[in-house]
Coordinates of C-alpha atoms in Angstrom, one line a residue:
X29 CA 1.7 -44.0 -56.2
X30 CA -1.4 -42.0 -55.1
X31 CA -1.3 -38.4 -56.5
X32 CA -2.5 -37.5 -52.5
X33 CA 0.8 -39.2 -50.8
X34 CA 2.8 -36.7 -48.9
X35 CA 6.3 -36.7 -49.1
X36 CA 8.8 -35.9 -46.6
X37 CA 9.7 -33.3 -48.5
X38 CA 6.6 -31.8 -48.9
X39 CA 5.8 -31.9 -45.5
X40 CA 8.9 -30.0 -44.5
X41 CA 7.9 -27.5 -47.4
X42 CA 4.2 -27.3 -45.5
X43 CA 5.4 -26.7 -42.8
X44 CA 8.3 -24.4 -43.5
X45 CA 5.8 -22.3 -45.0
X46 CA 3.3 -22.2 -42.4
X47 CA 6.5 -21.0 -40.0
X48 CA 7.3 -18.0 -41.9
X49 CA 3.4 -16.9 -42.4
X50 CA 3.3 -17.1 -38.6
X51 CA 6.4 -15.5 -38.1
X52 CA 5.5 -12.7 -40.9
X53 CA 1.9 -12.5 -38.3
X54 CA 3.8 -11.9 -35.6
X55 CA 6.1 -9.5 -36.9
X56 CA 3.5 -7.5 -38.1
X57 CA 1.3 -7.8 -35.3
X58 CA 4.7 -6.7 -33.2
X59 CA 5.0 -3.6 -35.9
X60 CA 1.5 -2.5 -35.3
X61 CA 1.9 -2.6 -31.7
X62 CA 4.9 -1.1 -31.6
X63 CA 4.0 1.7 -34.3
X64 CA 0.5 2.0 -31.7
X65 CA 2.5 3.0 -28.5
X66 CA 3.2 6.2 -27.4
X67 CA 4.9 8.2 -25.3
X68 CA 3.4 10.8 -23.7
X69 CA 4.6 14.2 -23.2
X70 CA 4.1 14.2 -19.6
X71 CA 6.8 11.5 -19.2
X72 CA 9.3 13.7 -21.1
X73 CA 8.9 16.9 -18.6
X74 CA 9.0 14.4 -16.2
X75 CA 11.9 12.7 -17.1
X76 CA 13.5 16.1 -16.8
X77 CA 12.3 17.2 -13.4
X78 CA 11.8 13.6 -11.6
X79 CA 11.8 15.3 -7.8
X80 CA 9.3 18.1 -8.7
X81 CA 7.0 17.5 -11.3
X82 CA 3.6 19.2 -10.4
X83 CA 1.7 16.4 -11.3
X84 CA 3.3 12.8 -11.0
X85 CA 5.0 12.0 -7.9
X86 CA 8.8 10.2 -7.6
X87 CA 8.2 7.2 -6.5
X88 CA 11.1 5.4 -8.0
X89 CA 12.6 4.9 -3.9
X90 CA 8.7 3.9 -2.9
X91 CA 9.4 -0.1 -0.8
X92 CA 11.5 -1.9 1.1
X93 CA 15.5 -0.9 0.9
X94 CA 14.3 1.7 -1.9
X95 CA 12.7 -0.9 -4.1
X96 CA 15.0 -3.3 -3.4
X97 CA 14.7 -7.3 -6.2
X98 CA 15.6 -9.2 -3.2
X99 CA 14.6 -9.8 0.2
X100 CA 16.5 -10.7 3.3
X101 CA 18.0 -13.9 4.1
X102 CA 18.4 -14.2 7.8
X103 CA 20.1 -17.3 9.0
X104 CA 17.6 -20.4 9.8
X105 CA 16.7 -20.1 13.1
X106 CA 14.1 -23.1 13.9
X107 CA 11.6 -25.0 12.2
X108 CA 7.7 -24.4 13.7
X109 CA 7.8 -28.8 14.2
X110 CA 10.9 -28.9 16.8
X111 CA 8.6 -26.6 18.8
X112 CA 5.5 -28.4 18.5
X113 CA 3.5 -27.6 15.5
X114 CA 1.9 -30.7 13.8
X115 CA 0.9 -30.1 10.2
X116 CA -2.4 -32.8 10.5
X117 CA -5.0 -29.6 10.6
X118 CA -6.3 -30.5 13.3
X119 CA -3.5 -29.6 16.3
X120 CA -3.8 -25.7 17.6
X121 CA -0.1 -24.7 16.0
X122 CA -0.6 -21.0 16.8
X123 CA 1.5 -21.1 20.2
X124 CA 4.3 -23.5 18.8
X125 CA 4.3 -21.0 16.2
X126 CA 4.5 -18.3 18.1
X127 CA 7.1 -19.5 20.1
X128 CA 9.6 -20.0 17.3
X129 CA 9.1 -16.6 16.3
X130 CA 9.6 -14.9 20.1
X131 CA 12.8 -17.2 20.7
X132 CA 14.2 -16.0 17.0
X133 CA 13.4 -12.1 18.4
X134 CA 15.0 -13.1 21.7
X135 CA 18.2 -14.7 19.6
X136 CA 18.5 -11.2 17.7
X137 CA 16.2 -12.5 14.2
X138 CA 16.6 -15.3 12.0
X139 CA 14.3 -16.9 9.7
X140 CA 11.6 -19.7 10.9
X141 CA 10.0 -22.3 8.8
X142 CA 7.1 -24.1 8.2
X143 CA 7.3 -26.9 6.5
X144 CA 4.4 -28.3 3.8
X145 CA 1.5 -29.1 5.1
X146 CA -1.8 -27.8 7.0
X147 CA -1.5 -26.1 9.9
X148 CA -4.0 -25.0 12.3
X149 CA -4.2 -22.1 14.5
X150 CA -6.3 -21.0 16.6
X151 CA -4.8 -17.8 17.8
X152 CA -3.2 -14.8 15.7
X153 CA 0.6 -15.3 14.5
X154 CA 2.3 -12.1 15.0
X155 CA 5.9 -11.3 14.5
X156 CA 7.0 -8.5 16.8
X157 CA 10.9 -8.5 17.0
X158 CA 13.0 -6.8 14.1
X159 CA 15.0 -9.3 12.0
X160 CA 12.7 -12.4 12.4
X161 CA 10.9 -14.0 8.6
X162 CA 8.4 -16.4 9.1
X163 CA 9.2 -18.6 5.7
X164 CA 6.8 -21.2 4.4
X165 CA 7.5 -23.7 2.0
X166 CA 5.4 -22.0 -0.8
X167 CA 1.8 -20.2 -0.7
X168 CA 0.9 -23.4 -2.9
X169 CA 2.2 -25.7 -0.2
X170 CA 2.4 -24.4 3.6
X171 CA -1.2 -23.6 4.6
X172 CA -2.1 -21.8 8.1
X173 CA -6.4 -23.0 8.7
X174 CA -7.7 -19.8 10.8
X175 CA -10.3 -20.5 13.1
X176 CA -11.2 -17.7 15.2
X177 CA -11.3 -13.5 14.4
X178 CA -9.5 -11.0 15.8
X179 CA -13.4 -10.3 18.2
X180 CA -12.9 -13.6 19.4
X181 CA -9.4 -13.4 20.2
X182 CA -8.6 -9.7 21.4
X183 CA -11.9 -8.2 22.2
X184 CA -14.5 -6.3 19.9
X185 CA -12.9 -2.9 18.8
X186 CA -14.6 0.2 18.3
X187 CA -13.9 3.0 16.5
X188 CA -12.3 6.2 18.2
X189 CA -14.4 8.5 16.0
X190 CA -17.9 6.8 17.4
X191 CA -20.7 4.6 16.6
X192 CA -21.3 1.5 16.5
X193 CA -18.2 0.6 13.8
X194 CA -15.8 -2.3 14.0
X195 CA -12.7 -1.4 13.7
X196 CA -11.8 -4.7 12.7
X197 CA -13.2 -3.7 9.8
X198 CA -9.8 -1.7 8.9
X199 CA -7.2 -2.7 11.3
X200 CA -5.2 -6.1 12.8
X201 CA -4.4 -8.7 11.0
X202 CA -4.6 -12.6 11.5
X203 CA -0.9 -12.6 10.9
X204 CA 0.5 -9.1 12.4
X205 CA 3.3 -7.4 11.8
X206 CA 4.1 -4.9 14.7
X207 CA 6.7 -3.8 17.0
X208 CA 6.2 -6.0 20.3
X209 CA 5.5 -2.7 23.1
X210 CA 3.1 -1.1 20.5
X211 CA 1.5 -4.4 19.6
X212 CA 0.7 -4.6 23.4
X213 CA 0.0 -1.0 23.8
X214 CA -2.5 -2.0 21.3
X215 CA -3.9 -4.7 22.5
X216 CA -4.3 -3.2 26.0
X217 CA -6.3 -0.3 24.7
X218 CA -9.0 -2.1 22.9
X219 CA -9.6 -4.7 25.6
X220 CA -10.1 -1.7 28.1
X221 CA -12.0 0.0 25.3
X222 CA -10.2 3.4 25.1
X223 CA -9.9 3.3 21.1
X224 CA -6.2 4.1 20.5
X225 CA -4.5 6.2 17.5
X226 CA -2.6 3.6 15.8
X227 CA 0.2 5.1 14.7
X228 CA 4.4 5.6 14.8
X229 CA 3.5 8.2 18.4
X230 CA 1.5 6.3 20.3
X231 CA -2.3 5.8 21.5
X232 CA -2.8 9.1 22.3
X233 CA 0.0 10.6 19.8
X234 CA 2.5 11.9 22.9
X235 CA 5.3 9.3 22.6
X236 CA 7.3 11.7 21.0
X237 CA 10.5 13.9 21.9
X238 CA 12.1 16.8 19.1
X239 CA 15.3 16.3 18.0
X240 CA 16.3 19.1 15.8
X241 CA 14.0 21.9 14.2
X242 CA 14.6 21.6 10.5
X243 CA 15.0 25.0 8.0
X244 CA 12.9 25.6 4.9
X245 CA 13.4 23.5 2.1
X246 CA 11.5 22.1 -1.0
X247 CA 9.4 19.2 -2.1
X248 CA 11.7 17.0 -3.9
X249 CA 14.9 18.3 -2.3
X250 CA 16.9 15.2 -0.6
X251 CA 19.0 17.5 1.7
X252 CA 17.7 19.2 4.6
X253 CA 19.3 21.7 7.0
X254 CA 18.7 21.3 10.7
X255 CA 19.7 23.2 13.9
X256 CA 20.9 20.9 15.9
X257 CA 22.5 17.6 14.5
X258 CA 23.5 16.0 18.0
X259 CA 21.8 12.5 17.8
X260 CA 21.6 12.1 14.2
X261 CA 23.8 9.7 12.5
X262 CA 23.5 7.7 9.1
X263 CA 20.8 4.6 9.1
X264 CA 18.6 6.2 12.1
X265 CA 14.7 6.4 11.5
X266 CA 13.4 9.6 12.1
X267 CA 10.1 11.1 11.8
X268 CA 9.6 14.2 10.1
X269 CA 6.5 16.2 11.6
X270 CA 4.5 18.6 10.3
X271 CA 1.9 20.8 12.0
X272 CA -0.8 22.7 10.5
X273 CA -1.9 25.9 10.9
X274 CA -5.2 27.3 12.0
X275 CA -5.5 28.4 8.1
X276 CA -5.0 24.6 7.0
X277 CA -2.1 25.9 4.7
X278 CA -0.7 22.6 5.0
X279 CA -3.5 20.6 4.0
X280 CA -3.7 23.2 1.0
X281 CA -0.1 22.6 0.1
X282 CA -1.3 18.9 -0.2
X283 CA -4.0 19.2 -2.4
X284 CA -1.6 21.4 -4.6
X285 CA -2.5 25.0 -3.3
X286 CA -4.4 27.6 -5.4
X287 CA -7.7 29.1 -4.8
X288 CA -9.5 25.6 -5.1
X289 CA -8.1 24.4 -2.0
X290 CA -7.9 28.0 -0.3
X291 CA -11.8 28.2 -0.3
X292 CA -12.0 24.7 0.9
X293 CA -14.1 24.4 4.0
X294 CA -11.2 22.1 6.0
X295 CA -12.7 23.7 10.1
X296 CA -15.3 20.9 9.5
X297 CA -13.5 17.9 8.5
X298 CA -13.5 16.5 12.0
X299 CA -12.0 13.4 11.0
X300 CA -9.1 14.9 8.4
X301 CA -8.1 17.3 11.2
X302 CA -7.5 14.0 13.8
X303 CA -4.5 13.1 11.3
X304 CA -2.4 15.8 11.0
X305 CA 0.7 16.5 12.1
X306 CA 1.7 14.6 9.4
X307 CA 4.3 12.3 10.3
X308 CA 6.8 10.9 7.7
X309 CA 9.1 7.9 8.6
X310 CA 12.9 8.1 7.1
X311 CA 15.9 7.3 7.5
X312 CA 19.4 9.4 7.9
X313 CA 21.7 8.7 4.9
X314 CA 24.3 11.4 5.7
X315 CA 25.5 13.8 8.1
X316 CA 28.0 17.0 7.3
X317 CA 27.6 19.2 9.7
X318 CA 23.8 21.1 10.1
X319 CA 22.9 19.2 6.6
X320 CA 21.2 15.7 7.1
X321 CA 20.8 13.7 3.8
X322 CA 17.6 11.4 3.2
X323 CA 17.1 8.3 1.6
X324 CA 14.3 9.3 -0.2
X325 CA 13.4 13.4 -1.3
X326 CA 11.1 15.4 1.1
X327 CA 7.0 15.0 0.4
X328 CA 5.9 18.3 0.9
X329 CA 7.9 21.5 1.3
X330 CA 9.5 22.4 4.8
X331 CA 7.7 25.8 6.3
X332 CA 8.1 27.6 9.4
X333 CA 4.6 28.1 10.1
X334 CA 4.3 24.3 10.2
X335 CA 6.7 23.9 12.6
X336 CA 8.7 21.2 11.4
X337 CA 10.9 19.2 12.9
X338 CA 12.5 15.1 13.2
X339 CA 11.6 14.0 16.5
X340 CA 11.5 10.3 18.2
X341 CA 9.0 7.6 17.4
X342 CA 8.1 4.2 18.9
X343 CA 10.3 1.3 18.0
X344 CA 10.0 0.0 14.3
X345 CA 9.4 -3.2 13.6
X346 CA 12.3 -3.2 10.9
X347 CA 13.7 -6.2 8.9
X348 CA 11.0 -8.8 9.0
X349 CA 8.9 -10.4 7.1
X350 CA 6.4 -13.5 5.8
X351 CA 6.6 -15.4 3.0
X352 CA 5.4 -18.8 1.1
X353 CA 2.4 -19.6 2.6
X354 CA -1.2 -19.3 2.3
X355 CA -3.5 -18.4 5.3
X356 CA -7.1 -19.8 5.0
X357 CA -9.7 -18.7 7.4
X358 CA -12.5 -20.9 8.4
X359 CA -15.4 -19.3 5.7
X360 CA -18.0 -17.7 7.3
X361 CA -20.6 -15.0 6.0
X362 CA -19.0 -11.4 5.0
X363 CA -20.3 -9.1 7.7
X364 CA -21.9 -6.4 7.3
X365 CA -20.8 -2.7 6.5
X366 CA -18.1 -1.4 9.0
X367 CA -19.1 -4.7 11.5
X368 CA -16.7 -6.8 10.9
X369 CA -15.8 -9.8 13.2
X370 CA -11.6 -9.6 11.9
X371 CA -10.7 -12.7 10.0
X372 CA -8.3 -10.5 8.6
X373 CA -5.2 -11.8 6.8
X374 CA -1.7 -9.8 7.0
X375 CA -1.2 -6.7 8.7
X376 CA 1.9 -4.6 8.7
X377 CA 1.9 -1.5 11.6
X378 CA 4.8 0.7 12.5
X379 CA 6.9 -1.3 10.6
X380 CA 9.2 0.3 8.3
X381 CA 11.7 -1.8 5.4
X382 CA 9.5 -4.9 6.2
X383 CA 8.0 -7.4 3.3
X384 CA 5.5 -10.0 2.2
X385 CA 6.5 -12.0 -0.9
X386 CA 4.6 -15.2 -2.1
X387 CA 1.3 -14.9 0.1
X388 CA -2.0 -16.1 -0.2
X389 CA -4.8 -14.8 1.8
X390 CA -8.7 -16.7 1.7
X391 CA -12.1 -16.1 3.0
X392 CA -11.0 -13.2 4.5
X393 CA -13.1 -10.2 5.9
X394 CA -10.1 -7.4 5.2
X395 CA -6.6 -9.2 3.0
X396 CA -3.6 -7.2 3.2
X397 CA -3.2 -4.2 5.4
X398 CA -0.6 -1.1 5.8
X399 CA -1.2 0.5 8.7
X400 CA 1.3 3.3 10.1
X401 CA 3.7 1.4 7.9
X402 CA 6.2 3.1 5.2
X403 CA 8.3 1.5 3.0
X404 CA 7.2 -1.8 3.2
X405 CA 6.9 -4.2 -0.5
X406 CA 3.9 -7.0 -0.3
X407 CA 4.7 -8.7 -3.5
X408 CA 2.9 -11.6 -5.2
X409 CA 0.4 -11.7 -3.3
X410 CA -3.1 -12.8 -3.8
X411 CA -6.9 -12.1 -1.4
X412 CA -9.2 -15.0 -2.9
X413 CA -12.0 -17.1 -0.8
X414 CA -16.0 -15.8 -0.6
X415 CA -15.1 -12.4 -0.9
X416 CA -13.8 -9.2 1.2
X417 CA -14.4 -5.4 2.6
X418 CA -11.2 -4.3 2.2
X419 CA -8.3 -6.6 -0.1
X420 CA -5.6 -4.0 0.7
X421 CA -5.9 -1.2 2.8
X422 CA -3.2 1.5 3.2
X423 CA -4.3 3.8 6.0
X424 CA -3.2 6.2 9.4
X425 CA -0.4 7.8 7.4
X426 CA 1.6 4.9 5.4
X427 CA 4.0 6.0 3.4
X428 CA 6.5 5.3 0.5
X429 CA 4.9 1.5 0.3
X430 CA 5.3 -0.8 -3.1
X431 CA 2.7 -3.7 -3.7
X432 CA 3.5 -5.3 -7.0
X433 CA 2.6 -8.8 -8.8
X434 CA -0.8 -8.6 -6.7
X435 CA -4.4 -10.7 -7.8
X436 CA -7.5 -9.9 -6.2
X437 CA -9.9 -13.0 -7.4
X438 CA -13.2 -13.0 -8.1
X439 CA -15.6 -14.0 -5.2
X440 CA -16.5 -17.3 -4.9
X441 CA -20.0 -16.8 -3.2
X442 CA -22.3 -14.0 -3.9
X443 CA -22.0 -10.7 -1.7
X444 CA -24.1 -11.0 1.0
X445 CA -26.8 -7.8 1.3
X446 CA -25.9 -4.6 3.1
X447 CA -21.9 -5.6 2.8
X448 CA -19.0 -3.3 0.6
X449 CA -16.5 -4.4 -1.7
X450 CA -13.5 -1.8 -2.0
X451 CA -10.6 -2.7 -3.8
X452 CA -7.1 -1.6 -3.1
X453 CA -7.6 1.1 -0.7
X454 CA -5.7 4.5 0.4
X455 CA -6.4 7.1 2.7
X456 CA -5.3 9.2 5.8
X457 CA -3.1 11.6 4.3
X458 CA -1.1 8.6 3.3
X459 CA 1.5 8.9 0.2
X460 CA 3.8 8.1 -2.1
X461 CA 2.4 4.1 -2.5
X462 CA 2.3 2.5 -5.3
X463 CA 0.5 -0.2 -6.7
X464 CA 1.9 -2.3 -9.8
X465 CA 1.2 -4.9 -11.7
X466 CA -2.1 -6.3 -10.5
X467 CA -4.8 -8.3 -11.6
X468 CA -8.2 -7.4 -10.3
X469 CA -11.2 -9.8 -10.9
X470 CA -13.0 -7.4 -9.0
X471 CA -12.8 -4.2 -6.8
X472 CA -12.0 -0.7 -7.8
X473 CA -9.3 2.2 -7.0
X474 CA -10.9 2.9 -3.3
X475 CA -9.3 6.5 -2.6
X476 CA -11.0 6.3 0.8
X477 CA -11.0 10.6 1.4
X478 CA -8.7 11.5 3.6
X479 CA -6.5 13.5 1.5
X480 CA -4.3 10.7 0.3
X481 CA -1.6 12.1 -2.2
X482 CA 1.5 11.5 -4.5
X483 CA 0.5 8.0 -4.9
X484 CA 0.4 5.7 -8.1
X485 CA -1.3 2.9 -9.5
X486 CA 0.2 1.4 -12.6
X487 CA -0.2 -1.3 -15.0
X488 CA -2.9 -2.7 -13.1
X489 CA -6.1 -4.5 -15.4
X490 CA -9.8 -3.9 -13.4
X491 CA -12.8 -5.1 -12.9
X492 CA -14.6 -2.2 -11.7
X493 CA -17.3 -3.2 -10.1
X494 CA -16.7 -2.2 -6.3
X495 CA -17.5 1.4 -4.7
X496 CA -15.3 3.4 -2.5
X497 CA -15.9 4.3 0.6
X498 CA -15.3 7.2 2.7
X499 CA -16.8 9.7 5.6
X500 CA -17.7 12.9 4.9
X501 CA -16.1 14.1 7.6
X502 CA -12.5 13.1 6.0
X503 CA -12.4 15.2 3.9
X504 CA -11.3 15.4 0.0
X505 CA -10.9 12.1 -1.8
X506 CA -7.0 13.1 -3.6
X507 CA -4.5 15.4 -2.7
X508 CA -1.7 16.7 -5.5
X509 CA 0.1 14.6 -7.7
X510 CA -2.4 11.2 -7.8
X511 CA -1.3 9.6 -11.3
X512 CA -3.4 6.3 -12.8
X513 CA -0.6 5.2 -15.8
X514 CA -1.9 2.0 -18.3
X515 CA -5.1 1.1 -16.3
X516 CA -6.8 -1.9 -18.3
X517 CA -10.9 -1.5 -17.2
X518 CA -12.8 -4.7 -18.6
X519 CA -16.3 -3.4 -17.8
X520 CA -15.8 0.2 -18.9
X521 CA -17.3 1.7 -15.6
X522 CA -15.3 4.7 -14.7
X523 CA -15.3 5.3 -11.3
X524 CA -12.4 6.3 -10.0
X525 CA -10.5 5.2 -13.2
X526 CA -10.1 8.5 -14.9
X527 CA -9.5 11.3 -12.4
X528 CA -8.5 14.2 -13.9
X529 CA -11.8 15.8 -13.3
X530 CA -11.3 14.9 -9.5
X531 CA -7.7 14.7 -8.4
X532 CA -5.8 18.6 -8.6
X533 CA -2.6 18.6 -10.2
X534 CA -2.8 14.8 -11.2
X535 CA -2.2 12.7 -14.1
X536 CA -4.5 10.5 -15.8
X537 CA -2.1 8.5 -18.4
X538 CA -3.2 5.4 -20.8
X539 CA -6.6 4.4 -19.2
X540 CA -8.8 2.7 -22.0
X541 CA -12.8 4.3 -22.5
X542 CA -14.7 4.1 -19.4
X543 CA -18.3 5.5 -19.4
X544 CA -19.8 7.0 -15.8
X545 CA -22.4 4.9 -14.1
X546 CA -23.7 4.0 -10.5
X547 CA -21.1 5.8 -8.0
X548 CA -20.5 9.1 -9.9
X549 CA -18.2 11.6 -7.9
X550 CA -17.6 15.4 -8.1
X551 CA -14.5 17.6 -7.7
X552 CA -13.7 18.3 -4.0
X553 CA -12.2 21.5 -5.6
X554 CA -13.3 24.1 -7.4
X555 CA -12.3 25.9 -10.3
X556 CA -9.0 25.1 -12.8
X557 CA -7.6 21.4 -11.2
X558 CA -4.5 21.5 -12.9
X559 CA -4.9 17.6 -13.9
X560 CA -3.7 16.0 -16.9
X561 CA -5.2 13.7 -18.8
X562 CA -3.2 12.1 -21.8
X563 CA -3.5 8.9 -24.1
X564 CA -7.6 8.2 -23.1
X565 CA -9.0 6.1 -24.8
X566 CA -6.1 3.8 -25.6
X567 CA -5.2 0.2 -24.3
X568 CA -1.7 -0.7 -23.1
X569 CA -0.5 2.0 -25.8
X570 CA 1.4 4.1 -23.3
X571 CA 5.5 4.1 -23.2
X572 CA 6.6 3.6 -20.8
X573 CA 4.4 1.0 -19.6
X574 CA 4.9 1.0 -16.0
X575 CA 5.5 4.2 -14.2
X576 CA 6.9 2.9 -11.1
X577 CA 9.4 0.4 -13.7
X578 CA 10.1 3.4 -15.3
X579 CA 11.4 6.1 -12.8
X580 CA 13.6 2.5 -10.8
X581 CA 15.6 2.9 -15.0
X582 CA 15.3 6.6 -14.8

């Protein structure tokens, strides 16, 4: 026998051995990363004062149903085929489509299907009656081919604050999301070109009646005390409004107060100024006597001189929602800056405890959009195709939002000249959103001024090579209590990655080197910002490693 046969036995013994080497690796490579992580000191005063910390907002309620696993299952209402939709891409499906959804709203909601398979529209879907999911059989599977934009099928929309802006280029969606009278209040005011306010009180912000005057209370508390509590009654949606007052002490109590917002010039942010009141969508848990119970803690604090009180709104667009399915538009050029045509993708407005789950979005101008909307989860979703403006936009005061498991792919085509790439976008005194979990092949953290605040963005790996955008005219680019928490940045380029010498009384937790270049930024603020700024320099180090995960177990 050859002295180089291998026995069984010895191949077993080979093998065996290589095993426990690999398993020894791994342990060890386990140990080190284990013995690596941290946990930062900011999490532990945190953990102790979840409703008020001064620097990371709770967000642990932030989605639909509070954050909810699991969506919905309305009963199955119809399938798009039994009322005329072909799937041989060719057939205009949009109004068969759209006539399943208005006879599920018309039955009370329910859940209508599209089977696999390419189907063409040639108009905008859009879900406007609570209740009613529009299911696909998978975003790998059930595929809507978009033909026109939102110009070609509503009108060209300007923008209310002038010039010659599309407002396309931030608004409406290809699929949309909205409660039916506002959608067609909507609608009506662009095609006669009076450029509407978009949010939860109207065009011109009157549709509105008070219900109660509310009493002073504190940011974080989840108990409020009213005058009256005649009309309030557990699972009602209220808005709580908040004036300001000609001294702005309500923007300043946004950006954290202090003598850095105090000296502020706010008289000429002409644009800031058009969104307050600030209006906060919630709903009644509990009623004993004058004290009314939230589902989630108050934003701000509660001051007279602000004059707050819950008052009416227009009818949410509650309980609906689109999943498994991919929308592809027909691929055209990226527009340029602010002139887009509106091959958008999803939209969610007014909507409040609405979802998107299992979504793919392609060649779009704008991807995923929050408009007016609270409490609303987009989840595994995805913006791919030749490249967008905006991926996600979260604007006009939306609130209390989650978008987890999402991708942002890289482009397919090069950028066209004179066009903008943002990224996941904020702004418009919008809070308490967070983003989780997300993959961007490109993009950046586009804190669009504004004064967005008390939002998060966790977990998330970057390419950061997009720019944010912004009018002077809007104002600061963070309020109080902005927190970044295990940002991964591939190309070290730190705009808008590390904030604490940007964002007052924020938190800047776990973000790996990053090195400033092209867009560089300064402090809105002056003086002492009050921002943390713990773990730099590490990579996926920091314990806990999601924030949003985190405060859900807390």
């Amino acid at each position: 026998m050859s002295s180089t046969h291998l026995t069984r036995r010895t191949l077993l013994a080979g093998a065996t051995a290589v095993a426990l080497g690999a398993t020894t690796i791994g342990t060890t490579v386990k140990a080190a990363a284990a013995e690596q992580a941290q946990v930062p000191d900011i999490w532990r005063e945190f953990s102790r004062s979840p409703f008020t910390h001064p620097q990371i907002p709770y967000v642990g309620r932030a989605g639909h149903r509070g954050g909810a696993a699991r969506f919905p299952r309305p009963r199955h209402f119809a399938d798009v085929t039994e009322y005329g939709a072909v799937p041989d891409g060719t057939t205009d499906c949009a109004p068969a489509i759209n006539r399943a959804i208005a006879a599920a709203g018309r039955a009370g909601g329910g859940t209508v299907t599209i089977p696999p398979g390419t189907f063409r529209i040639d108009g905008l879907i859009h879900i406007g009656d609570s209740g009613v999911v529009l299911r696909g059989a998978g975003s790998g599977r059930t595929t809507l081919y978009a033909t026109k934009s939102l110009t070609e099928l509503i009108g060209v929309y300007g923008s209310r604050y002038g010039g010659d802006k599309s407002a396309w280029s931030w608004a409406g969606g290809l699929i949309w999301l909205a409660p039916r009278a506002r959608w067609d209040s909507l609608v009506a005011a662009v095609q006669s070109r009076a450029w509407p306010f978009e949010g939860w009180t109207g065009n011109k912000r009157d549709e509105w009646t008070p219900l109660t005057a509310v009493e002073p209370a504190r940011q974080g508390s989840w108990t409020i005390t009213v005058a009256d509590p005649e009309g309030l009654h557990p699972g009602r949606l209220v808005l709580l409004r908040l004036a300001d007052d000609p001294a702005h002490t309500l923007l300043q109590h946004m950006a954290g107060g202090g003598p850095g917002p105090a000296s502020y010039s706010w008289d000429d942010k002409t644009k800031l100024l058009s969104y307050v009141p600030y209006e906060w969508p919630v709903r009644v848990t509990r009623v004993r006597g004058r004290r009314v119970t939230l589902e989630r803690p108050l934003p701000l604090d509660v001051r007279p001189e602000w004059n707050p009180q819950l008052t009416t709104h227009v009818t949410e667009l509650t309980g609906s929602g689109v999943e498994g399915l991919t929308l592809e538009v027909v691929e055209t050029p990226q527009s340029p800056h602010l002139l887009d045509k509106g091959y958008n993708g999803v939209a969610l407005q007014c909507a409040y405890d609405c979802w998107v789950d299992d979504v793919t979005v392609t060649n779009v101008d704008n991807g995923f959009g929050l408009v007016a909307a609270s409490a609303c989860t987009l989840r595994r979703t995805r913006v791919a195709g030749r490249g967008s403006h905006h991926p996600y936009f979260c604007r006009e005061g939306s609130h209390d939002n989650l978008i987890e498991d999402f991708t942002i792919e890289q482009r397919t085509v090069p950028a066209p000249p004179n066009t903008q790439l943002h990224g996941i976008n904020v702004e418009g005194l919008s809070s308490y959103n967070v983003w989780s979990r997300g993959e961007m092949q490109m993009g950046t953290f586009d804190s669009h001024r504004g004064l967005p605040f008390a939002d998060v963005r966790t977990d998330i790996t970057v390419n950061n090579n997009g720019r944010h955008g912004g009018d002077a005219s809007a104002g600061p680019l963070f309020g109080a209590r902005f927190t970044h928490w295990n940002i991964r940045v591939t190309n070290g380029r730190a705009g808008l990655m590390k904030i604490d010498g940007l964002a007052p009384y924020s938190a800047t937790v776990g973000v790996n080197e990053v090195t400033e270049f092209d867009q560089i930024d300064v402090p809105d603020f002056t003086g002492d910002l009050h921002a943390r700024l713990e773990l730099y320099g590490t990579t996926d180090a920091v314990r806990p490693r999601n924030l949003y995960d985190a405060q859900r177990d807390l």
